[in-house]
Coordinates of C-alpha atoms in Angstrom, one line a residue:
M1 CA -0.2 0.4 0.2
G2 CA 3.0 2.1 0.1
K3 CA 3.6 4.6 3.3
L4 CA 1.0 6.2 3.4
G5 CA -1.3 3.8 3.2
D6 CA 0.1 1.0 6.1
R7 CA 0.2 4.6 8.1
I8 CA -3.5 5.2 7.5
C9 CA -4.1 0.9 8.0
E10 CA -2.0 1.5 11.5
A11 CA -3.7 4.4 12.5
L12 CA -7.5 2.6 11.8
L13 CA -6.8 -1.2 12.7
G14 CA -5.7 1.1 16.6
Y15 CA -9.4 2.0 16.7
N16 CA -11.7 0.1 18.0
K17 CA -13.2 -2.4 15.4
E18 CA -17.1 -3.4 17.0
Y19 CA -17.8 0.4 15.6
W20 CA -16.7 0.8 12.4
C21 CA -16.3 -3.3 10.8
R22 CA -19.7 -4.5 10.0
A23 CA -18.2 -7.9 10.8
L24 CA -17.3 -7.3 14.1
F25 CA -20.7 -4.8 15.3
S26 CA -22.7 -5.9 17.8
E27 CA -25.8 -8.1 16.8
R28 CA -27.7 -6.7 19.8
S29 CA -28.6 -3.1 18.5
K30 CA -30.3 -4.5 15.7
C31 CA -28.6 -1.7 13.4
D32 CA -26.2 -2.2 10.0
V33 CA -25.7 1.8 9.8
V34 CA -21.2 2.5 9.3
E35 CA -21.7 5.9 8.3
N36 CA -22.3 9.2 10.6
N37 CA -24.7 10.3 8.2
M38 CA -27.8 10.7 11.9
C39 CA -25.1 12.5 13.4
E40 CA -25.0 15.1 10.0
T41 CA -28.8 15.5 10.0
L42 CA -28.7 16.4 13.8
N43 CA -26.0 19.0 13.0
S44 CA -27.9 20.7 9.9
W45 CA -31.2 20.2 12.0
I46 CA -29.5 22.7 15.4
V47 CA -27.1 25.3 12.5
G48 CA -29.2 27.6 13.8
P49 CA -29.9 27.6 17.4
R50 CA -25.9 26.5 18.5
H51 CA -24.6 29.8 17.1
K52 CA -27.3 31.2 19.9
S53 CA -26.7 32.1 24.4
V54 CA -27.3 28.0 25.7
I55 CA -30.6 29.4 26.8
S56 CA -32.1 30.5 24.0
M57 CA -30.4 27.7 22.5
L58 CA -32.4 24.9 23.7
G59 CA -35.7 27.0 24.0
D60 CA -35.1 26.9 20.2
I61 CA -34.2 22.5 19.6
R62 CA -36.9 22.4 22.5
H63 CA -39.6 24.3 19.8
K64 CA -38.2 21.9 17.3
M65 CA -38.1 18.5 19.0
M66 CA -41.5 19.3 20.3
D67 CA -42.6 20.4 16.3
R68 CA -40.6 17.0 15.4
H69 CA -42.2 14.9 18.6
G70 CA -45.6 15.5 16.7
D71 CA -44.7 15.4 13.4
M72 CA -43.9 11.9 14.1
I73 CA -47.5 10.4 15.4
K74 CA -48.6 11.7 11.9
F75 CA -45.7 10.0 10.1
A76 CA -46.8 6.6 12.0
D77 CA -50.0 7.6 10.8
T78 CA -49.4 7.1 7.3
W79 CA -47.6 3.6 7.7
I80 CA -49.3 1.0 5.4
N81 CA -49.7 -1.0 8.1
D82 CA -47.7 -2.3 11.9
I83 CA -43.9 -2.8 10.1
S84 CA -41.6 1.1 9.6
P85 CA -42.0 1.5 6.0
M86 CA -37.9 0.9 5.8
A87 CA -38.4 -2.1 7.7
R88 CA -40.8 -3.1 4.5
L89 CA -39.0 -1.6 1.3
I90 CA -35.9 -3.5 3.3
L91 CA -38.0 -6.6 3.8
E92 CA -40.2 -5.9 -0.2
E93 CA -36.3 -6.2 -1.8
N94 CA -35.7 -9.2 0.0
K95 CA -38.4 -10.6 -0.9
E96 CA -37.8 -10.4 -4.4
I97 CA -34.5 -12.1 -4.2
G98 CA -35.6 -14.4 -1.8
R99 CA -38.3 -15.8 -4.7
T100 CA -35.6 -16.7 -7.0
L101 CA -32.9 -18.5 -4.3
R102 CA -32.9 -22.6 -4.2
V103 CA -33.0 -24.1 -0.5
N104 CA -32.3 -27.2 0.1
W105 CA -34.2 -27.7 4.1
N106 CA -32.9 -30.5 6.7
H107 CA -37.3 -30.8 7.7
D108 CA -36.1 -29.5 10.6
I109 CA -34.5 -25.6 11.2
G110 CA -31.7 -25.7 9.6
F111 CA -31.7 -24.6 6.3
E112 CA -28.7 -24.5 3.1
I113 CA -30.0 -21.4 0.7
Q114 CA -27.8 -22.0 -2.6
E115 CA -27.1 -18.0 -4.2
G116 CA -24.9 -18.2 -6.9
E117 CA -21.6 -20.7 -6.4
Y118 CA -22.8 -19.0 -2.5
K119 CA -24.2 -21.2 0.2
H120 CA -25.8 -19.8 3.4
I121 CA -26.9 -21.6 6.7
I122 CA -30.3 -20.1 8.1
D123 CA -31.5 -21.4 11.5
M124 CA -35.1 -20.5 12.2
T125 CA -34.9 -21.0 16.5
R126 CA -32.5 -18.5 16.8
K127 CA -33.2 -16.4 13.9
T128 CA -30.0 -16.5 12.2
C129 CA -28.2 -16.7 9.3
S130 CA -24.5 -17.5 8.1
R131 CA -24.4 -13.5 6.1
R132 CA -25.3 -12.4 10.0
L133 CA -27.8 -9.4 7.7
W134 CA -30.8 -10.4 9.8
Q135 CA -29.0 -10.3 13.3
L136 CA -27.7 -6.6 12.1
R137 CA -30.9 -5.2 11.1
G138 CA -33.6 -7.2 12.8
I139 CA -35.4 -7.9 9.5
P140 CA -35.1 -11.3 7.3
C141 CA -32.8 -11.2 5.1
Q142 CA -33.5 -12.9 1.2
H143 CA -32.1 -15.4 2.0
A144 CA -33.8 -15.7 5.4
V145 CA -36.8 -15.1 3.3
C146 CA -37.2 -17.6 1.1
A147 CA -36.6 -20.2 4.1
L148 CA -39.6 -19.1 5.2
Y149 CA -40.9 -19.4 2.4
H150 CA -40.6 -22.2 1.8
I151 CA -42.4 -23.4 4.5
G152 CA -45.6 -21.5 4.2
Q153 CA -44.5 -19.1 7.1
E154 CA -44.6 -14.6 6.1
P155 CA -41.3 -13.0 6.4
E156 CA -43.7 -9.9 8.5
G157 CA -43.6 -12.4 11.8
Y158 CA -40.1 -12.1 12.3
V159 CA -39.2 -8.9 12.1
E160 CA -37.7 -7.1 15.7
H161 CA -40.5 -5.4 17.8
W162 CA -38.1 -2.5 16.5
Y163 CA -39.9 -1.9 13.8
I164 CA -43.2 -2.2 14.9
K165 CA -45.6 1.0 15.5
D166 CA -46.2 0.3 18.7
T167 CA -43.0 0.7 20.1
F168 CA -41.6 2.9 17.5
L169 CA -45.3 6.1 19.4
S170 CA -44.1 4.6 22.3
A171 CA -40.2 6.1 21.8
Y172 CA -42.8 9.8 21.0
K173 CA -45.5 8.5 24.4
Y174 CA -43.9 11.6 27.2
F175 CA -44.5 15.0 25.3
L176 CA -42.6 18.5 26.8
Q177 CA -44.8 20.5 27.8
P178 CA -44.5 24.2 27.5
I179 CA -41.7 26.9 30.0
S180 CA -42.8 30.1 30.5
N181 CA -40.1 32.8 29.0
M182 CA -36.7 33.9 31.2
V183 CA -38.8 37.4 31.9
T184 CA -41.7 34.9 33.9
W185 CA -39.5 33.6 36.4
P186 CA -38.7 33.8 39.8
D187 CA -35.9 35.5 41.2
N188 CA -33.4 34.2 43.3
N189 CA -30.0 35.3 45.0
N190 CA -28.1 32.9 43.1
P191 CA -25.1 34.4 40.8
P192 CA -25.4 35.1 37.3
V193 CA -23.9 32.9 35.4
K194 CA -21.6 34.5 33.4
P195 CA -19.2 33.0 30.5
P196 CA -15.3 32.3 30.7
E197 CA -12.7 34.9 30.2
V198 CA -11.5 35.0 26.2
K199 CA -7.4 35.5 26.9

Protein backbone atom coordinates (compact mmCIF):
# COMPACT_ATOMS: atom_id res chain seq x y z
CA MET A 1 0.00 0.00 0.00
CA GLY A 2 2.98 2.30 0.24
CA LYS A 3 4.11 4.53 3.10
CA LEU A 4 0.95 6.56 3.45
CA GLY A 5 -1.33 3.51 3.15
CA ASP A 6 0.51 1.54 5.84
CA ARG A 7 0.24 4.39 8.32
CA ILE A 8 -3.45 4.81 7.55
CA CYS A 9 -4.05 1.09 8.10
CA GLU A 10 -2.16 1.16 11.40
CA ALA A 11 -4.10 4.18 12.59
CA LEU A 12 -7.41 2.66 11.54
CA LEU A 13 -6.65 -0.63 13.28
CA GLY A 14 -5.92 1.33 16.45
CA TYR A 15 -9.61 2.25 16.75
CA ASN A 16 -12.20 -0.11 18.21
CA LYS A 17 -13.04 -2.21 15.17
CA GLU A 18 -16.47 -3.17 16.50
CA TYR A 19 -17.57 0.43 15.85
CA TRP A 20 -16.57 0.67 12.20
CA CYS A 21 -16.20 -2.87 10.84
CA ARG A 22 -19.59 -4.41 10.03
CA ALA A 23 -18.18 -7.93 10.48
CA LEU A 24 -17.57 -7.13 14.16
CA PHE A 25 -20.77 -5.20 14.88
CA SER A 26 -22.83 -6.31 17.86
CA GLU A 27 -26.02 -8.09 16.86
CA ARG A 28 -27.84 -6.61 19.83
CA SER A 29 -28.59 -3.13 18.46
CA LYS A 30 -30.26 -4.26 15.18
CA CYS A 31 -28.50 -1.51 13.25
CA ASP A 32 -25.93 -2.08 10.53
CA VAL A 33 -25.23 1.60 9.81
CA VAL A 34 -21.52 2.41 9.48
CA GLU A 35 -21.54 6.08 8.49
CA ASN A 36 -22.34 9.04 10.74
CA ASN A 37 -25.20 10.47 8.65
CA MET A 38 -27.51 10.53 11.67
CA CYS A 39 -25.07 12.80 13.56
CA GLU A 40 -24.65 15.02 10.52
CA THR A 41 -28.43 15.28 10.16
CA LEU A 42 -28.83 16.34 13.79
CA ASN A 43 -25.96 18.79 13.43
CA SER A 44 -27.55 20.45 10.39
CA TRP A 45 -30.92 20.42 12.12
CA ILE A 46 -29.60 22.58 14.99
CA VAL A 47 -27.29 24.79 12.90
CA GLY A 48 -29.37 27.93 13.58
CA PRO A 49 -29.90 27.51 17.33
CA ARG A 50 -26.37 26.36 18.18
CA HIS A 51 -24.92 29.85 17.66
CA LYS A 52 -27.20 31.40 20.29
CA SER A 53 -26.71 31.68 24.03
CA VAL A 54 -27.25 28.43 25.94
CA ILE A 55 -30.77 29.20 27.21
CA SER A 56 -31.94 30.49 23.81
CA MET A 57 -30.32 27.57 22.01
CA LEU A 58 -31.96 25.00 24.29
CA GLY A 59 -35.30 26.77 23.93
CA ASP A 60 -35.10 26.65 20.13
CA ILE A 61 -34.07 22.98 20.17
CA ARG A 62 -36.97 22.23 22.55
CA HIS A 63 -39.41 23.92 20.13
CA LYS A 64 -38.00 21.91 17.23
CA MET A 65 -38.30 18.74 19.30
CA MET A 66 -41.93 19.54 20.15
CA ASP A 67 -42.73 20.00 16.45
CA ARG A 68 -40.85 16.83 15.50
CA HIS A 69 -42.67 14.89 18.20
CA GLY A 70 -46.01 15.72 16.61
CA ASP A 71 -44.68 15.08 13.11
CA MET A 72 -43.50 11.59 14.09
CA ILE A 73 -46.88 10.67 15.57
CA LYS A 74 -48.57 11.85 12.35
CA PHE A 75 -45.97 9.93 10.32
CA ALA A 76 -46.90 6.69 12.11
CA ASP A 77 -50.51 7.23 10.99
CA THR A 78 -49.36 7.03 7.36
CA TRP A 79 -47.90 3.52 7.70
CA ILE A 80 -49.79 1.00 5.58
CA ASN A 81 -49.34 -1.70 8.25
CA ASP A 82 -47.54 -2.25 11.56
CA ILE A 83 -44.05 -2.45 10.02
CA SER A 84 -42.13 0.80 9.49
CA PRO A 85 -41.82 1.99 5.87
CA MET A 86 -38.02 1.64 5.90
CA ALA A 87 -38.17 -1.92 7.24
CA ARG A 88 -40.99 -2.72 4.81
CA LEU A 89 -38.87 -1.49 1.87
CA ILE A 90 -35.90 -3.65 2.93
CA LEU A 91 -38.20 -6.63 3.47
CA GLU A 92 -39.83 -6.22 0.05
CA GLU A 93 -36.40 -6.10 -1.63
CA ASN A 94 -35.39 -9.23 0.28
CA LYS A 95 -38.61 -10.96 -0.81
CA GLU A 96 -37.86 -10.24 -4.46
CA ILE A 97 -34.35 -11.67 -4.19
CA GLY A 98 -35.43 -14.51 -1.88
CA ARG A 99 -37.87 -15.85 -4.46
CA THR A 100 -34.98 -16.50 -6.86
CA LEU A 101 -32.81 -18.53 -4.47
CA ARG A 102 -32.59 -22.31 -4.07
CA VAL A 103 -33.28 -23.94 -0.72
CA ASN A 104 -32.38 -27.26 0.89
CA TRP A 105 -34.14 -28.00 4.18
CA ASN A 106 -33.17 -30.57 6.79
CA HIS A 107 -36.87 -30.83 7.82
CA ASP A 108 -36.05 -29.40 11.23
CA ILE A 109 -34.68 -25.90 11.85
CA GLY A 110 -31.79 -25.77 9.38
CA PHE A 111 -31.79 -24.45 5.83
CA GLU A 112 -29.07 -24.24 3.22
CA ILE A 113 -29.74 -21.41 0.81
CA GLN A 114 -27.93 -21.38 -2.54
CA GLU A 115 -27.20 -17.91 -3.95
CA GLY A 116 -25.04 -18.26 -7.03
CA GLU A 117 -21.86 -19.99 -5.95
CA TYR A 118 -22.41 -19.16 -2.26
CA LYS A 119 -24.34 -21.13 0.35
CA HIS A 120 -25.80 -19.51 3.43
CA ILE A 121 -27.07 -21.35 6.50
CA ILE A 122 -30.34 -20.35 8.19
CA ASP A 123 -31.24 -21.46 11.72
CA MET A 124 -34.92 -20.70 12.20
CA THR A 125 -34.94 -21.22 15.98
CA ARG A 126 -32.11 -18.78 16.64
CA LYS A 127 -33.18 -16.46 13.79
CA THR A 128 -29.70 -16.46 12.31
CA CYS A 129 -28.16 -16.38 8.85
CA SER A 130 -24.49 -17.19 8.27
CA ARG A 131 -24.19 -13.87 6.40
CA ARG A 132 -25.38 -12.04 9.59
CA LEU A 133 -27.63 -9.45 7.92
CA TRP A 134 -30.71 -10.88 9.65
CA GLN A 135 -29.01 -10.62 13.04
CA LEU A 136 -27.59 -7.14 12.40
CA ARG A 137 -30.77 -5.55 11.05
CA GLY A 138 -33.51 -7.55 12.71
CA ILE A 139 -35.25 -7.83 9.33
CA PRO A 140 -35.28 -11.23 7.58
CA CYS A 141 -32.61 -11.19 4.87
CA GLN A 142 -33.21 -12.68 1.42
CA HIS A 143 -31.88 -16.05 2.63
CA ALA A 144 -34.23 -16.10 5.63
CA VAL A 145 -37.14 -15.05 3.40
CA CYS A 146 -36.37 -17.94 1.04
CA ALA A 147 -36.40 -20.39 3.97
CA LEU A 148 -39.59 -18.91 5.43
CA TYR A 149 -41.44 -19.16 2.13
CA HIS A 150 -40.26 -22.75 1.78
CA ILE A 151 -42.07 -23.71 5.01
CA GLY A 152 -45.10 -21.54 4.29
CA GLN A 153 -44.31 -18.74 6.76
CA GLU A 154 -44.70 -15.02 6.12
CA PRO A 155 -41.49 -13.03 6.77
CA GLU A 156 -43.42 -10.12 8.31
CA GLY A 157 -43.85 -12.19 11.48
CA TYR A 158 -40.07 -12.37 11.88
CA VAL A 159 -39.35 -8.63 11.78
CA GLU A 160 -37.92 -7.49 15.14
CA HIS A 161 -40.18 -5.43 17.41
CA TRP A 162 -37.96 -2.36 16.94
CA TYR A 163 -39.57 -1.83 13.53
CA ILE A 164 -43.18 -2.22 14.71
CA LYS A 165 -45.54 0.75 15.04
CA ASP A 166 -46.23 0.25 18.76
CA THR A 167 -42.50 0.34 19.55
CA PHE A 168 -42.05 3.42 17.35
CA LEU A 169 -44.92 5.23 19.07
CA SER A 170 -43.63 4.28 22.53
CA ALA A 171 -40.62 6.52 21.82
CA TYR A 172 -43.07 9.43 21.54
CA LYS A 173 -45.41 8.68 24.44
CA TYR A 174 -43.85 11.30 26.72
CA PHE A 175 -44.41 14.90 25.67
CA LEU A 176 -42.20 17.93 26.19
CA GLN A 177 -44.05 20.44 28.31
CA PRO A 178 -44.34 24.17 27.54
CA ILE A 179 -42.10 26.51 29.54
CA SER A 180 -42.69 30.20 30.12
CA ASN A 181 -39.92 32.58 29.06
CA MET A 182 -37.21 33.94 31.37
CA VAL A 183 -39.07 37.18 32.05
CA THR A 184 -41.61 35.29 34.17
CA TRP A 185 -39.10 33.14 36.04
CA PRO A 186 -38.80 33.89 39.78
CA ASP A 187 -35.74 35.79 40.97
CA ASN A 188 -33.25 34.02 43.19
CA ASN A 189 -30.17 34.99 45.16
CA ASN A 190 -27.73 32.89 43.16
CA PRO A 191 -24.95 34.74 41.36
CA PRO A 192 -25.51 35.05 37.60
CA VAL A 193 -23.69 32.59 35.36
CA LYS A 194 -21.24 34.47 33.17
CA PRO A 195 -19.30 33.26 30.16
CA PRO A 196 -15.64 32.39 30.70
CA GLU A 197 -13.09 35.11 30.13
CA VAL A 198 -11.48 34.98 26.71
CA LYS A 199 -7.68 35.08 26.81
